[in-house]
CSV table of C-alpha atoms and ligand atoms in Angstrom, one decimal:
chain,number,residue,atom,x,y,z
A,1,MET,CA,-9.0,-6.3,-9.2
A,2,ARG,CA,-7.6,-9.8,-8.0
A,3,ALA,CA,-9.2,-12.6,-6.2
A,4,LEU,CA,-7.2,-13.9,-3.2
A,5,ASP,CA,-6.8,-17.3,-3.5
A,6,ASP,CA,-3.7,-18.1,-5.2
A,7,LEU,CA,-1.2,-15.7,-3.8
A,8,PRO,CA,2.4,-16.1,-4.1
A,9,THR,CA,4.7,-16.3,-0.8
A,10,PRO,CA,6.4,-13.1,-0.1
A,11,GLU,CA,10.0,-12.9,-0.4
A,12,LEU,CA,12.2,-10.5,1.1
A,13,PRO,CA,16.2,-9.5,0.6
A,14,ALA,CA,18.2,-11.1,4.3
A,15,GLY,CA,17.8,-8.7,6.8
A,16,TYR,CA,14.3,-7.6,6.1
A,17,ARG,CA,11.1,-8.9,7.5
A,18,VAL,CA,7.2,-7.8,7.2
A,19,ARG,CA,5.1,-7.7,10.2
A,20,ALA,CA,2.0,-5.6,11.1
A,21,VAL,CA,1.8,-2.1,13.0
A,22,ARG,CA,1.7,-2.9,16.1
A,23,GLY,CA,0.1,0.4,17.4
A,24,GLU,CA,1.1,3.5,19.0
A,25,GLU,CA,4.6,2.1,19.5
A,26,ASP,CA,5.4,2.4,16.0
A,27,VAL,CA,3.3,5.4,14.9
A,28,ALA,CA,6.6,7.5,14.5
A,29,ALA,CA,8.4,5.0,12.3
A,30,ARG,CA,5.1,4.0,10.1
A,31,VAL,CA,4.5,7.9,9.8
A,32,ALA,CA,7.9,8.4,8.7
A,33,ALA,CA,8.1,5.6,5.9
A,34,HIS,CA,4.7,6.9,5.0
A,35,ARG,CA,6.2,10.5,4.5
A,36,ALA,CA,9.9,9.0,2.5
A,37,ALA,CA,7.7,7.5,0.0
A,38,TRP,CA,5.2,9.8,-0.7
A,39,TRP,CA,7.4,13.1,-0.4
A,40,PRO,CA,6.5,16.1,-0.1
A,41,SER,CA,3.6,15.1,2.2
A,42,ARG,CA,1.1,16.5,4.7
A,43,VAL,CA,1.0,13.0,6.8
A,44,THR,CA,1.8,14.0,10.3
A,45,GLU,CA,2.1,11.7,13.6
A,46,GLU,CA,-1.0,13.2,14.8
A,47,SER,CA,-2.7,13.2,11.6
A,48,TYR,CA,-1.8,9.0,11.2
A,49,ARG,CA,-3.0,8.7,15.2
A,50,ALA,CA,-6.0,10.1,12.6
A,51,VAL,CA,-6.3,7.6,10.2
A,52,MET,CA,-5.6,4.4,13.1
A,53,GLY,CA,-9.0,5.5,14.6
A,54,THR,CA,-10.7,5.8,11.3
A,55,TRP,CA,-13.2,2.7,10.8
A,56,PRO,CA,-12.4,0.1,9.3
A,57,TYR,CA,-8.9,0.5,10.0
A,58,ARG,CA,-7.3,-2.7,11.3
A,59,PRO,CA,-3.9,-3.1,12.6
A,60,GLU,CA,-3.2,-6.4,10.9
A,61,LEU,CA,-3.9,-4.9,8.0
A,62,ASP,CA,-1.5,-2.1,7.7
A,63,ARG,CA,1.8,-4.1,6.4
A,64,VAL,CA,5.2,-3.2,6.8
A,65,VAL,CA,8.9,-4.5,5.7
A,66,GLU,CA,11.2,-3.7,8.4
A,67,GLY,CA,14.9,-3.3,7.8
A,68,PRO,CA,17.7,-4.7,9.1
A,69,ASP,CA,17.8,-0.6,11.0
A,70,GLY,CA,14.9,-1.1,12.6
A,71,ARG,CA,13.4,1.8,10.4
A,72,PHE,CA,10.2,1.0,8.2
A,73,ALA,CA,11.5,0.5,4.6
A,74,ALA,CA,8.0,-0.6,2.7
A,75,THR,CA,4.6,0.5,4.1
A,76,CYS,CA,0.8,-1.0,2.8
A,77,LEU,CA,-2.5,-0.4,4.5
A,78,ILE,CA,-5.7,-2.2,3.0
A,79,TRP,CA,-9.3,-0.7,3.5
A,80,PHE,CA,-11.7,-4.2,4.3
A,81,ASP,CA,-15.0,-4.0,3.1
A,82,GLU,CA,-16.2,-7.0,5.2
A,83,ARG,CA,-19.7,-6.8,3.5
A,84,ASN,CA,-18.7,-7.4,-0.1
A,85,GLY,CA,-15.4,-9.8,1.6
A,86,VAL,CA,-13.2,-6.8,-0.7
A,87,GLY,CA,-10.1,-5.2,0.1
A,88,GLU,CA,-8.7,-1.7,-1.3
A,89,LEU,CA,-5.0,-1.2,-1.2
A,90,GLU,CA,-4.6,2.6,0.3
A,91,PRO,CA,-1.7,3.3,-0.1
A,92,VAL,CA,1.4,1.4,-0.8
A,93,GLY,CA,5.0,3.1,-0.6
A,94,VAL,CA,8.4,2.4,-0.2
A,95,ASP,CA,11.7,4.0,0.5
A,96,PRO,CA,13.0,5.8,-2.8
A,97,GLY,CA,16.1,4.1,-1.7
A,98,LEU,CA,15.2,1.4,-1.6
A,99,ARG,CA,13.1,1.1,-5.0
A,100,ARG,CA,13.5,-2.0,-7.2
A,101,ARG,CA,14.6,-4.7,-4.6
A,102,GLY,CA,11.3,-6.6,-4.1
A,103,LEU,CA,10.0,-4.7,-1.4
A,104,GLY,CA,6.6,-2.8,-2.7
A,105,ARG,CA,5.8,-6.5,-4.2
A,106,ALA,CA,6.5,-8.3,-0.8
A,107,VAL,CA,4.9,-5.7,1.3
A,108,CYS,CA,1.5,-6.2,-0.6
A,109,LEU,CA,1.4,-10.2,-0.8
A,110,ALA,CA,1.7,-9.8,3.0
A,111,ALA,CA,-0.9,-7.6,3.3
A,112,LEU,CA,-3.0,-9.7,0.9
A,113,GLY,CA,-2.0,-12.9,2.9
A,114,ALA,CA,-3.6,-10.7,5.8
A,115,LEU,CA,-7.0,-10.1,4.3
A,116,ARG,CA,-7.1,-13.1,2.8
A,117,GLU,CA,-7.2,-14.3,6.5
A,118,ALA,CA,-9.2,-11.0,7.4
A,119,GLY,CA,-12.0,-13.4,5.3
A,120,GLY,CA,-11.3,-11.4,2.5
A,121,ARG,CA,-12.0,-12.5,-0.9
A,122,SER,CA,-11.1,-10.2,-3.6
A,123,ALA,CA,-8.6,-7.2,-3.6
A,124,VAL,CA,-8.7,-3.9,-5.8
A,125,VAL,CA,-6.1,-1.2,-6.0
A,126,TYR,CA,-6.3,2.7,-7.8
A,127,PRO,CA,-2.7,3.2,-9.4
A,128,LEU,CA,-2.1,6.0,-11.8
A,129,HIS,CA,-1.7,4.0,-15.2
A,130,GLY,CA,0.2,5.7,-18.1
A,131,HIS,CA,1.5,8.9,-15.9
A,132,PRO,CA,5.2,9.8,-17.2
A,133,ASP,CA,5.9,10.5,-13.6
A,134,HIS,CA,4.6,7.4,-12.0
A,135,PRO,CA,6.0,4.3,-14.2
A,136,ALA,CA,6.3,1.8,-11.6
A,137,PRO,CA,2.5,1.2,-9.8
A,138,ALA,CA,0.6,-0.4,-12.9
A,139,PRO,CA,3.5,-2.9,-13.3
A,140,LEU,CA,3.5,-3.6,-9.9
A,141,TYR,CA,0.0,-4.7,-9.4
A,142,ARG,CA,0.0,-6.4,-12.7
A,143,GLY,CA,2.5,-8.6,-11.9
A,144,LEU,CA,1.2,-9.1,-8.6
A,145,GLY,CA,-1.9,-10.6,-10.7
A,146,PHE,CA,-4.0,-7.8,-10.4
A,147,ARG,CA,-6.3,-7.2,-13.3
A,148,GLU,CA,-7.8,-3.9,-15.2
A,149,HIS,CA,-11.7,-3.8,-14.3
A,150,ALA,CA,-12.3,-0.5,-14.7
A,151,ARG,CA,-10.4,2.8,-15.6
A,152,THR,CA,-11.3,6.3,-14.4
A,153,ILE,CA,-11.0,9.2,-16.5
A,154,THR,CA,-10.1,12.5,-14.5
A,155,PHE,CA,-11.6,16.4,-16.7
A,156,THR,CA,-9.6,19.0,-15.0
A,157,ALA,CA,-11.0,22.9,-16.3
A,158,PRO,CA,-7.9,24.4,-17.1
A,159,GLU,CA,-8.9,27.5,-14.3
A,160,ALA,CA,-8.5,24.3,-11.4
A,161,ARG,CA,-5.2,23.2,-12.9
A,162,GLY,CA,-2.5,23.4,-9.6
B,201,COA,C1,5.5,1.8,-6.5
B,201,COA,C2,6.2,1.5,-5.3
B,201,COA,C3,5.8,0.6,-4.2
B,201,COA,C4,6.9,0.2,-6.5
B,201,COA,O1,7.7,-0.2,-5.3
B,201,COA,P1,9.4,-1.1,-5.7
B,201,COA,O2,9.6,-1.8,-3.9
B,201,COA,O3,10.4,-0.2,-6.1
B,201,COA,O4,8.5,-2.4,-6.5
B,201,COA,P2,9.3,-3.9,-6.8
B,201,COA,O5,11.0,-3.6,-6.6
B,201,COA,O6,8.5,-4.8,-5.6
B,201,COA,O7,8.9,-4.1,-8.1
B,201,COA,C5,7.7,-5.0,-8.7
B,201,COA,C6,7.5,-4.9,-9.5
B,201,COA,O8,7.1,-3.7,-10.1
B,201,COA,C7,7.5,-2.9,-11.5
B,201,COA,N1,8.1,-1.7,-11.1
B,201,COA,C8,9.1,-1.3,-10.1
B,201,COA,N2,9.0,-0.2,-9.9
B,201,COA,C9,9.1,0.2,-11.3
B,201,COA,C10,9.3,1.3,-12.5
B,201,COA,N3,10.1,2.6,-11.7
B,201,COA,N4,9.4,1.2,-13.7
B,201,COA,C11,8.0,-0.1,-14.4
B,201,COA,N5,7.9,-1.0,-13.5
B,201,COA,C12,8.4,-0.7,-11.9
B,201,COA,C13,8.3,-4.0,-11.8
B,201,COA,O9,7.3,-4.7,-13.2
B,201,COA,C14,8.5,-4.8,-11.0
B,201,COA,O10,9.1,-6.0,-10.7
B,201,COA,P3,11.0,-6.5,-11.9
B,201,COA,O11,11.5,-5.5,-10.5
B,201,COA,O12,10.9,-7.6,-11.2
B,201,COA,O13,10.8,-5.5,-13.0
B,201,COA,C15,7.1,2.4,-5.7
B,201,COA,O14,8.0,2.8,-6.5
B,201,COA,C16,7.1,3.8,-4.4
B,201,COA,O15,6.6,3.8,-3.8
B,201,COA,N6,6.3,4.4,-5.4
B,201,COA,C17,6.2,6.4,-4.7
B,201,COA,C18,4.7,5.5,-4.4
B,201,COA,C19,3.7,5.0,-5.1
B,201,COA,O16,3.0,5.5,-6.2
B,201,COA,N7,2.6,4.3,-4.9
B,201,COA,C20,1.7,2.8,-5.9
B,201,COA,C21,0.5,3.8,-5.2
B,201,COA,S1,-0.9,3.4,-5.9
């Protein structure tokens, strides 16, 4: 978790900019970016419209990094619990061909800044930790100033393993 009082300013490579999702006009590009980052993904334009219609979704907390070609290279959606002043980052994704250029960091910082503007005081995220196939998330969030406050350990019965 991380308090929001000392957020660094997002920095992007030339030609990239970060902005909020504008609604229906962005659905196709938003879904394409999610599917690229999370391939293979079950998310469709229809299912994403359902996400956008789900409380407490807010387009200003759904941030994208737009590339020079107009495609979305990185995305970060925050779910804001107004009562507790806490936002949860879920999910964060970057196009596999554009990783390790600071886009993930930038899109998270922009979304965290928007969360603070909306009245948020802190943020949480639940990354995989120590998983050999997913080395990036924990260092990303640590580098963003998040600190560990809880850990979930999942026990899976052998017959339930996929
Ligand atoms: C996690 C993810 C969003 C990172 O995006 P990114 O744009 O490559 O990240 P950045 O370039 O901003 O990297 C910021 C820091 O994260 C860490 N990091 C990023 N990729 C890493 C990797 N493969 N291994 C170890 N650390 C990594 C580094 O500390 C990096 O800083 P550095 O480049 O100065 O060393 C991206 O790998 C991704 O989309 N993965 C699949 C989806 C996912 O797992 N999302 C997170 C869900 S919680």
